[in-house]
Short mmCIF file of C-alpha atoms in Angstrom, two decimals:
data_model
loop_
_atom_site.label_atom_id
_atom_site.label_comp_id
_atom_site.label_asym_id
_atom_site.label_seq_id
_atom_site.Cartn_x
_atom_site.Cartn_y
_atom_site.Cartn_z
CA UNK A 1229 -50.54 87.10 0.92
CA UNK A 1230 -47.27 85.10 2.40
CA UNK A 1231 -44.64 86.87 0.44
CA UNK A 1232 -41.90 84.76 -1.26
CA UNK A 1233 -38.07 84.49 -1.60
CA UNK A 1234 -37.64 81.81 -3.90
CA UNK A 1235 -34.02 79.99 -3.67
CA UNK A 1236 -34.22 79.53 -7.48
CA UNK A 1237 -35.05 80.83 -11.22
CA UNK A 1238 -34.22 80.48 -14.65
CA UNK A 1239 -35.96 83.47 -15.88
CA UNK A 1240 -32.63 85.35 -17.03
CA UNK A 1241 -31.92 82.26 -19.07
CA UNK A 1242 -35.25 82.08 -20.36
CA UNK A 1243 -35.11 85.68 -21.45
CA UNK A 1244 -31.74 85.48 -23.22
CA UNK A 1245 -32.42 82.76 -25.08
CA UNK A 1246 -35.89 84.20 -26.05
CA UNK A 1247 -36.03 85.95 -29.81
CA UNK A 1248 -37.79 89.19 -28.89
CA UNK A 1249 -36.98 92.05 -26.25
CA UNK A 1250 -36.14 90.27 -23.01
CA UNK A 1251 -37.28 93.42 -21.11
CA UNK A 1252 -40.56 93.70 -22.66
CA UNK A 1253 -41.13 90.09 -22.22
CA UNK A 1254 -40.45 90.45 -18.43
CA UNK A 1255 -43.37 92.48 -17.90
CA UNK A 1256 -45.64 90.08 -19.35
CA UNK A 1257 -47.48 86.67 -18.09
CA UNK A 1258 -45.08 85.02 -19.77
CA UNK A 1259 -42.59 81.81 -18.92
CA UNK A 1260 -42.75 80.97 -14.71
CA UNK A 1261 -40.83 84.59 -13.58
CA UNK A 1262 -42.39 87.74 -14.54
CA UNK A 1263 -43.51 91.21 -13.41
CA UNK A 1264 -47.73 90.06 -13.16
CA UNK A 1265 -46.79 87.12 -12.04
CA UNK A 1266 -44.79 87.75 -9.38
CA UNK A 1267 -46.69 90.72 -8.03
CA UNK A 1268 -49.91 88.50 -7.82
CA UNK A 1269 -48.35 85.47 -6.52
CA UNK A 1270 -46.08 87.45 -3.56
CA UNK A 1271 -42.84 86.75 -5.06
CA UNK A 1272 -40.83 89.81 -3.50
CA UNK A 1273 -37.34 88.25 -4.86
CA UNK A 1274 -35.16 85.52 -5.05
CA UNK A 1275 -31.65 84.10 -6.73
CA UNK A 1276 -31.38 84.58 -10.20
CA UNK A 1277 -29.47 82.04 -11.89
CA UNK A 1278 -26.72 83.23 -15.05
CA UNK A 1279 -26.67 79.81 -16.54
CA UNK A 1280 -24.41 78.66 -19.61
CA UNK A 1281 -26.56 76.79 -22.03
CA UNK A 1282 -24.66 74.42 -24.86
CA UNK A 1283 -27.42 76.08 -27.12
CA UNK A 1284 -28.94 79.34 -27.23
CA UNK A 1285 -32.47 78.26 -26.76
CA UNK A 1286 -35.81 77.97 -25.05
CA UNK A 1287 -36.50 74.55 -23.14
CA UNK A 1288 -40.00 73.76 -24.32
CA UNK A 1289 -41.56 72.01 -21.13
CA UNK A 1290 -44.65 71.42 -23.30
CA UNK A 1291 -42.14 68.46 -25.10
CA UNK A 1292 -40.60 67.36 -21.96
CA UNK A 1293 -39.83 63.37 -22.00
CA UNK A 1294 -38.46 61.40 -19.40
CA UNK A 1295 -37.19 58.86 -21.13
CA UNK A 1296 -34.33 61.33 -22.05
CA UNK A 1297 -33.11 61.76 -17.91
CA UNK A 1298 -30.94 58.39 -17.17
CA UNK A 1299 -27.98 59.68 -18.83
CA UNK A 1300 -24.37 59.88 -18.18
CA UNK A 1301 -22.19 63.20 -17.17
CA UNK A 1302 -22.15 65.59 -20.38
CA UNK A 1303 -18.59 67.07 -21.20
CA UNK A 1304 -17.45 70.54 -20.02
CA UNK A 1305 -18.17 72.95 -22.57
CA UNK A 1306 -15.73 75.97 -23.40
CA UNK A 1307 -15.19 78.84 -20.94
CA UNK A 1308 -15.03 81.54 -23.65
CA UNK A 1309 -18.44 80.88 -24.68
CA UNK A 1310 -19.46 79.96 -21.24
CA UNK A 1311 -18.18 83.35 -19.94
CA UNK A 1312 -20.05 85.13 -23.17
CA UNK A 1313 -23.37 84.02 -21.67
CA UNK A 1314 -23.00 84.48 -18.15
CA UNK A 1315 -21.86 88.50 -18.73
CA UNK A 1316 -24.63 88.90 -21.25
CA UNK A 1317 -27.29 87.32 -19.02
CA UNK A 1318 -25.65 89.99 -15.93
CA UNK A 1319 -26.03 92.75 -18.43
CA UNK A 1320 -29.84 92.15 -18.70
CA UNK A 1321 -30.01 92.04 -15.51
CA UNK A 1322 -28.73 95.42 -15.20
CA UNK A 1323 -31.31 96.12 -18.24
CA UNK A 1324 -33.83 94.66 -15.84
CA UNK A 1325 -33.28 96.86 -13.62
CA UNK A 1326 -32.57 100.12 -15.05
CA UNK A 1327 -36.68 99.13 -16.08
CA UNK A 1328 -37.38 99.50 -12.87
CA UNK A 1329 -38.27 95.41 -12.80
CA UNK A 1330 -35.54 94.50 -10.55
CA UNK A 1331 -33.22 95.69 -7.94
CA UNK A 1332 -29.63 93.50 -8.00
CA UNK A 1333 -28.96 92.75 -4.08
CA UNK A 1334 -25.53 93.02 -2.75
CA UNK A 1335 -25.78 93.57 0.43
CA UNK A 1336 -27.97 92.25 3.62
CA UNK A 1337 -29.45 95.98 3.98
CA UNK A 1338 -30.47 96.51 -0.13
CA UNK A 1339 -32.12 93.00 0.09
CA UNK A 1340 -34.50 93.93 3.37
CA UNK A 1341 -35.69 97.09 1.72
CA UNK A 1342 -35.94 95.50 -1.89
CA UNK A 1343 -38.18 92.76 -0.61
CA UNK A 1344 -40.92 95.16 0.71
CA UNK A 1345 -40.12 97.28 -2.12
CA UNK A 1346 -42.10 97.90 -5.49
CA UNK A 1347 -38.88 95.65 -7.06
CA UNK A 1348 -38.48 92.39 -7.50
CA UNK A 1349 -35.02 92.03 -4.71
CA UNK A 1350 -32.27 89.64 -7.16
CA UNK A 1351 -29.35 87.75 -5.98
CA UNK A 1352 -27.43 86.90 -8.75
CA UNK A 1353 -26.69 83.51 -8.71
CA UNK A 1354 -23.84 81.93 -11.29
CA UNK A 1355 -25.09 77.99 -11.90
CA UNK A 1356 -22.00 76.01 -13.30
CA UNK A 1357 -18.63 78.02 -12.66
CA UNK A 1358 -17.72 76.95 -16.74
CA UNK A 1359 -16.98 80.49 -17.13
CA UNK A 1360 -14.35 81.36 -14.54
CA UNK A 1361 -10.79 81.03 -15.32
CA UNK A 1362 -8.03 79.07 -13.10
CA UNK A 1363 -7.02 82.30 -11.60
CA UNK A 1364 -10.73 83.18 -10.55
CA UNK A 1365 -10.35 86.80 -12.70
CA UNK A 1366 -13.41 86.30 -14.25
CA UNK A 1367 -15.11 85.57 -10.75
CA UNK A 1368 -13.71 89.04 -9.92
CA UNK A 1369 -15.46 90.97 -12.19
CA UNK A 1370 -18.76 89.09 -12.03
CA UNK A 1371 -18.52 89.87 -8.57
CA UNK A 1372 -18.24 93.91 -9.65
CA UNK A 1373 -21.48 92.88 -11.84
CA UNK A 1374 -22.87 92.15 -8.37
CA UNK A 1375 -23.03 88.29 -8.16
CA UNK A 1376 -23.15 87.19 -5.14
CA UNK A 1377 -24.12 83.61 -5.23
CA UNK A 1378 -21.96 80.73 -7.06
CA UNK A 1379 -22.88 76.94 -7.77
CA UNK A 1380 -19.50 75.53 -8.72
CA UNK A 1381 -21.24 73.02 -11.13
CA UNK A 1382 -24.25 72.31 -12.90
CA UNK A 1383 -24.46 68.67 -14.05
CA UNK A 1384 -22.04 68.69 -16.04
CA UNK A 1385 -18.11 68.86 -14.89
CA UNK A 1386 -15.94 71.78 -14.58
CA UNK A 1387 -11.78 72.51 -13.82
CA UNK A 1388 -13.27 72.71 -9.85
CA UNK A 1389 -15.68 70.54 -9.55
CA UNK A 1390 -17.65 67.31 -11.24
CA UNK A 1391 -21.66 67.63 -11.47
CA UNK A 1392 -24.30 64.76 -10.62
CA UNK A 1393 -25.69 62.84 -13.85
CA UNK A 1394 -29.34 62.92 -13.97
CA UNK A 1395 -29.81 59.50 -13.02
CA UNK A 1396 -32.51 57.95 -10.59
CA UNK A 1397 -31.99 54.79 -8.50
CA UNK A 1398 -28.90 56.58 -6.78
CA UNK A 1399 -28.21 59.11 -4.53
CA UNK A 1400 -25.37 61.85 -5.43
CA UNK A 1401 -22.53 59.29 -4.50
CA UNK A 1402 -21.29 60.00 -8.46
CA UNK A 1403 -17.76 61.04 -8.61
CA UNK A 1404 -14.88 63.00 -7.40
CA UNK A 1405 -14.80 65.95 -5.55
CA UNK A 1406 -13.48 69.42 -5.28
CA UNK A 1407 -9.94 69.92 -7.83
CA UNK A 1408 -7.41 71.59 -6.24
CA UNK A 1409 -8.49 74.73 -8.21
CA UNK A 1410 -11.73 73.78 -6.85
CA UNK A 1411 -10.98 74.37 -3.43
CA UNK A 1412 -8.89 77.20 -4.57
CA UNK A 1413 -12.50 78.79 -5.74
CA UNK A 1414 -14.32 78.02 -3.04
CA UNK A 1415 -11.41 79.89 -0.54
CA UNK A 1416 -12.03 83.12 -2.71
CA UNK A 1417 -15.87 82.84 -2.60
CA UNK A 1418 -14.94 82.52 1.55
CA UNK A 1419 -12.88 85.75 1.08
CA UNK A 1420 -15.31 87.86 -1.30
CA UNK A 1421 -18.35 87.00 1.17
CA UNK A 1422 -19.78 84.83 -2.35
CA UNK A 1423 -22.65 82.36 -0.98
CA UNK A 1424 -21.49 78.79 -2.52
CA UNK A 1425 -24.63 76.42 -3.20
CA UNK A 1426 -23.60 72.60 -3.45
CA UNK A 1427 -26.79 72.08 -5.73
CA UNK A 1428 -25.62 69.69 -8.67
CA UNK A 1429 -22.87 68.84 -6.95
CA UNK A 1430 -21.22 65.15 -6.32
CA UNK A 1431 -21.66 64.03 -2.90
CA UNK A 1432 -17.84 64.45 -2.34
CA UNK A 1433 -17.86 67.66 -3.28
CA UNK A 1434 -20.44 68.80 -1.15
CA UNK A 1435 -18.61 67.21 2.11
CA UNK A 1436 -15.27 69.05 0.53
CA UNK A 1437 -17.24 72.60 1.16
CA UNK A 1438 -18.20 71.42 4.64
CA UNK A 1439 -14.45 71.01 5.04
CA UNK A 1440 -13.66 74.35 4.13
CA UNK A 1441 -15.96 76.13 6.53
CA UNK A 1442 -18.44 77.13 5.18
CA UNK A 1443 -22.22 77.22 5.83
CA UNK A 1444 -23.67 74.16 3.82
CA UNK A 1445 -26.40 75.55 0.89
CA UNK A 1446 -28.09 73.63 -1.51
CA UNK A 1447 -30.29 76.32 -3.45
CA UNK A 1448 -32.87 73.66 -5.17
CA UNK A 1449 -32.45 70.06 -3.90
CA UNK A 1450 -34.83 67.82 -2.71
CA UNK A 1451 -34.63 64.35 -0.25
CA UNK A 1452 -33.15 61.57 -1.77
CA UNK A 1453 -35.59 59.41 0.92
CA UNK A 1454 -38.44 61.09 -1.20
CA UNK A 1455 -36.93 60.91 -4.66
CA UNK A 1456 -33.62 58.53 -4.93
CA UNK A 1457 -32.00 60.42 -7.27
CA UNK A 1458 -28.52 61.92 -8.04
CA UNK A 1459 -30.26 65.63 -7.48
CA UNK A 1460 -31.41 65.12 -4.46
CA UNK A 1461 -29.57 65.10 -0.70
CA UNK A 1462 -29.33 62.11 1.76
CA UNK A 1463 -30.36 62.57 5.51
CA UNK A 1464 -26.36 62.85 6.07
CA UNK A 1465 -26.67 65.83 3.97
CA UNK A 1466 -29.29 67.21 4.95
CA UNK A 1467 -28.27 67.03 8.77
CA UNK A 1468 -25.79 68.64 8.27
CA UNK A 1469 -27.01 71.35 6.38
CA UNK A 1470 -28.92 72.20 9.73
CA UNK A 1471 -25.70 71.43 11.91
CA UNK A 1472 -23.54 74.52 9.78
CA UNK A 1473 -26.68 77.06 9.86
CA UNK A 1474 -27.10 76.27 6.47
CA UNK A 1475 -30.26 76.20 3.80
CA UNK A 1476 -32.08 73.84 1.34
CA UNK A 1477 -34.38 75.26 -0.86
CA UNK A 1478 -37.40 72.72 -2.45
CA UNK A 1479 -37.50 72.27 -5.30
CA UNK A 1480 -40.61 71.69 -7.82
CA UNK A 1481 -39.46 70.37 -10.73
CA UNK A 1482 -41.30 67.44 -11.20
CA UNK A 1483 -39.08 65.06 -11.27
CA UNK A 1484 -37.27 65.46 -8.28
CA UNK A 1485 -40.00 65.39 -5.87
CA UNK A 1486 -40.94 62.07 -6.20
CA UNK A 1487 -39.70 58.64 -7.85
CA UNK A 1488 -43.20 58.81 -9.83
CA UNK A 1489 -42.30 62.07 -11.08
CA UNK A 1490 -39.70 60.84 -12.12
CA UNK A 1491 -40.72 58.01 -14.22
CA UNK A 1492 -43.67 60.02 -15.57
CA UNK A 1493 -42.67 63.60 -15.44
CA UNK A 1494 -45.86 64.69 -13.73
CA UNK A 1495 -46.16 65.52 -9.51
CA UNK A 1496 -48.76 67.78 -7.62
CA UNK A 1497 -48.52 69.96 -4.48
CA UNK A 1498 -48.95 67.10 -2.25
CA UNK A 1499 -45.59 65.71 -3.15
CA UNK A 1500 -44.54 68.80 -2.23
CA UNK A 1501 -45.61 68.95 1.13
CA UNK A 1502 -44.42 65.45 1.28
CA UNK A 1503 -40.66 66.60 0.49
CA UNK A 1504 -41.57 69.66 2.76
CA UNK A 1505 -42.33 67.29 5.84
CA UNK A 1506 -38.83 65.18 5.34
CA UNK A 1507 -36.82 68.34 4.49
CA UNK A 1508 -37.78 70.06 7.88
CA UNK A 1509 -37.74 66.84 9.69
CA UNK A 1510 -33.89 66.10 8.58
CA UNK A 1511 -32.75 70.11 8.40
CA UNK A 1512 -34.81 71.61 10.68
CA UNK A 1513 -37.60 74.54 10.24
CA UNK A 1514 -35.14 76.95 10.34
CA UNK A 1515 -33.04 75.95 7.38
CA UNK A 1516 -35.84 74.95 4.52
CA UNK A 1517 -36.73 77.58 2.03
CA UNK A 1518 -37.97 77.32 -1.80
CA UNK A 1519 -35.88 76.57 -4.36
CA UNK A 1520 -38.36 76.58 -6.83
CA UNK A 1521 -36.22 76.00 -10.36
CA UNK A 1522 -38.84 78.17 -12.26
CA UNK A 1523 -38.20 78.56 -16.04
CA UNK A 1524 -36.03 75.67 -15.60
CA UNK A 1525 -37.99 72.77 -14.75
CA UNK A 1526 -41.42 71.11 -15.47
CA UNK A 1527 -43.79 72.37 -12.58
CA UNK A 1528 -46.30 69.83 -10.63
CA UNK A 1529 -49.87 70.42 -11.38
CA UNK A 1530 -51.78 73.08 -10.19
CA UNK A 1531 -48.22 75.89 -10.32
CA UNK A 1532 -47.99 77.29 -13.59
CA UNK A 1533 -45.84 80.42 -12.42
CA UNK A 1534 -45.07 82.22 -9.67
CA UNK A 1535 -48.70 83.73 -9.70
CA UNK A 1536 -49.97 79.83 -7.94
CA UNK A 1537 -47.25 80.71 -4.58
CA UNK A 1538 -50.27 80.90 -2.82
CA UNK A 1539 -51.77 77.62 -3.78
CA UNK A 1540 -49.12 76.47 -2.03
CA UNK A 1541 -48.80 78.34 1.06
CA UNK A 1542 -52.54 77.52 1.21
CA UNK A 1543 -51.61 73.69 1.10
CA UNK A 1544 -49.15 73.97 3.83
CA UNK A 1545 -51.74 75.66 6.09
CA UNK A 1546 -54.33 72.73 4.70
CA UNK A 1547 -51.32 70.88 5.98
CA UNK A 1548 -51.22 71.76 9.42
CA UNK A 1549 -48.14 73.90 9.22
CA UNK A 1550 -48.74 77.12 11.51
CA UNK A 1551 -48.35 80.94 10.31
CA UNK A 1552 -44.82 80.63 11.83
CA UNK A 1553 -43.66 77.77 9.96
CA UNK A 1554 -45.27 78.78 6.50
CA UNK A 1555 -43.14 82.33 7.06
CA UNK A 1556 -39.70 80.80 7.56
CA UNK A 1557 -40.40 78.53 4.72
CA UNK A 1558 -41.55 80.83 2.22
CA UNK A 1559 -38.86 83.96 3.27
CA UNK A 1560 -37.56 84.64 6.49
CA UNK A 1561 -35.18 81.85 6.81
CA UNK A 1562 -33.45 82.65 3.63
CA UNK A 1563 -33.93 86.23 4.81
CA UNK A 1564 -32.28 85.46 7.82
CA UNK A 1565 -29.48 83.32 6.18
CA UNK A 1566 -28.40 85.81 3.90
CA UNK A 1567 -28.61 88.66 6.47
CA UNK A 1568 -25.70 86.68 8.09
CA UNK A 1569 -24.53 85.73 4.45
CA UNK A 1570 -24.14 89.28 2.47
#
């Protein structure tokens, strides 16, 4: 079985928003990412997001409606509430670690050991810097709790940058780039060794991160050329990922895989392969990985949880990908990048 390192999941947010014991639930086949499904599907690690929802309630994918997607950018959220939810989810990660389910990795050596160990290797990622104060003190606090990756925005504004609205028929050139505070935050992340993720960021913000001299990373974003949505990357952006020795992770979310997927909310593993072909063509096979968006988006037919990851790997083989290429996409590229980053 091919082992997988995944660029993005929302399992911590799902567990935190639940109404039962989150540690016990993680040991059951509930949701997209959990211990039994990870083991049966070869998921050995990934980025676990700390996300601040506007309401503490789980998203029901069975009620997903694409008609709600073309929407304006929502307003910024309260920083205090966002900080409480981020810290709570970081605390939940600590409890999962204490229970022996995950290992929070803060350096390359720990990641390499954990990836082949009994626990899920976990890189803590902040999805949207809504909780970070202007003095960046919350960043240092979260760093001490194990944070090693940060997205400046989700699809809403922060004091640091502007996110893209969920819209179709256009690329991510939807608004302004980084604010002066945003550039200060990026510089602080660079000093600490915290990876900066450009997923959900405007195109202008993406190029501002490039100017900071960081490798360009989009943990869970696809290609505009195969699905013309604001959350996806243009060929120029994918080229820049390659040129800066960065990474882009294939988002399994149906609405980001194809134009038809956006309209219907339905997609297939074949759509994943179409995206991968284009992403590899533009970014290079050494800079493309997986960024499933498990527990945060509706999945294509055949992928119901991490247990189904072998179906994607088998489809890559049937599509003509070599074992070498499959291993790179499944885990080697992310691990190689993180060995340089951490």
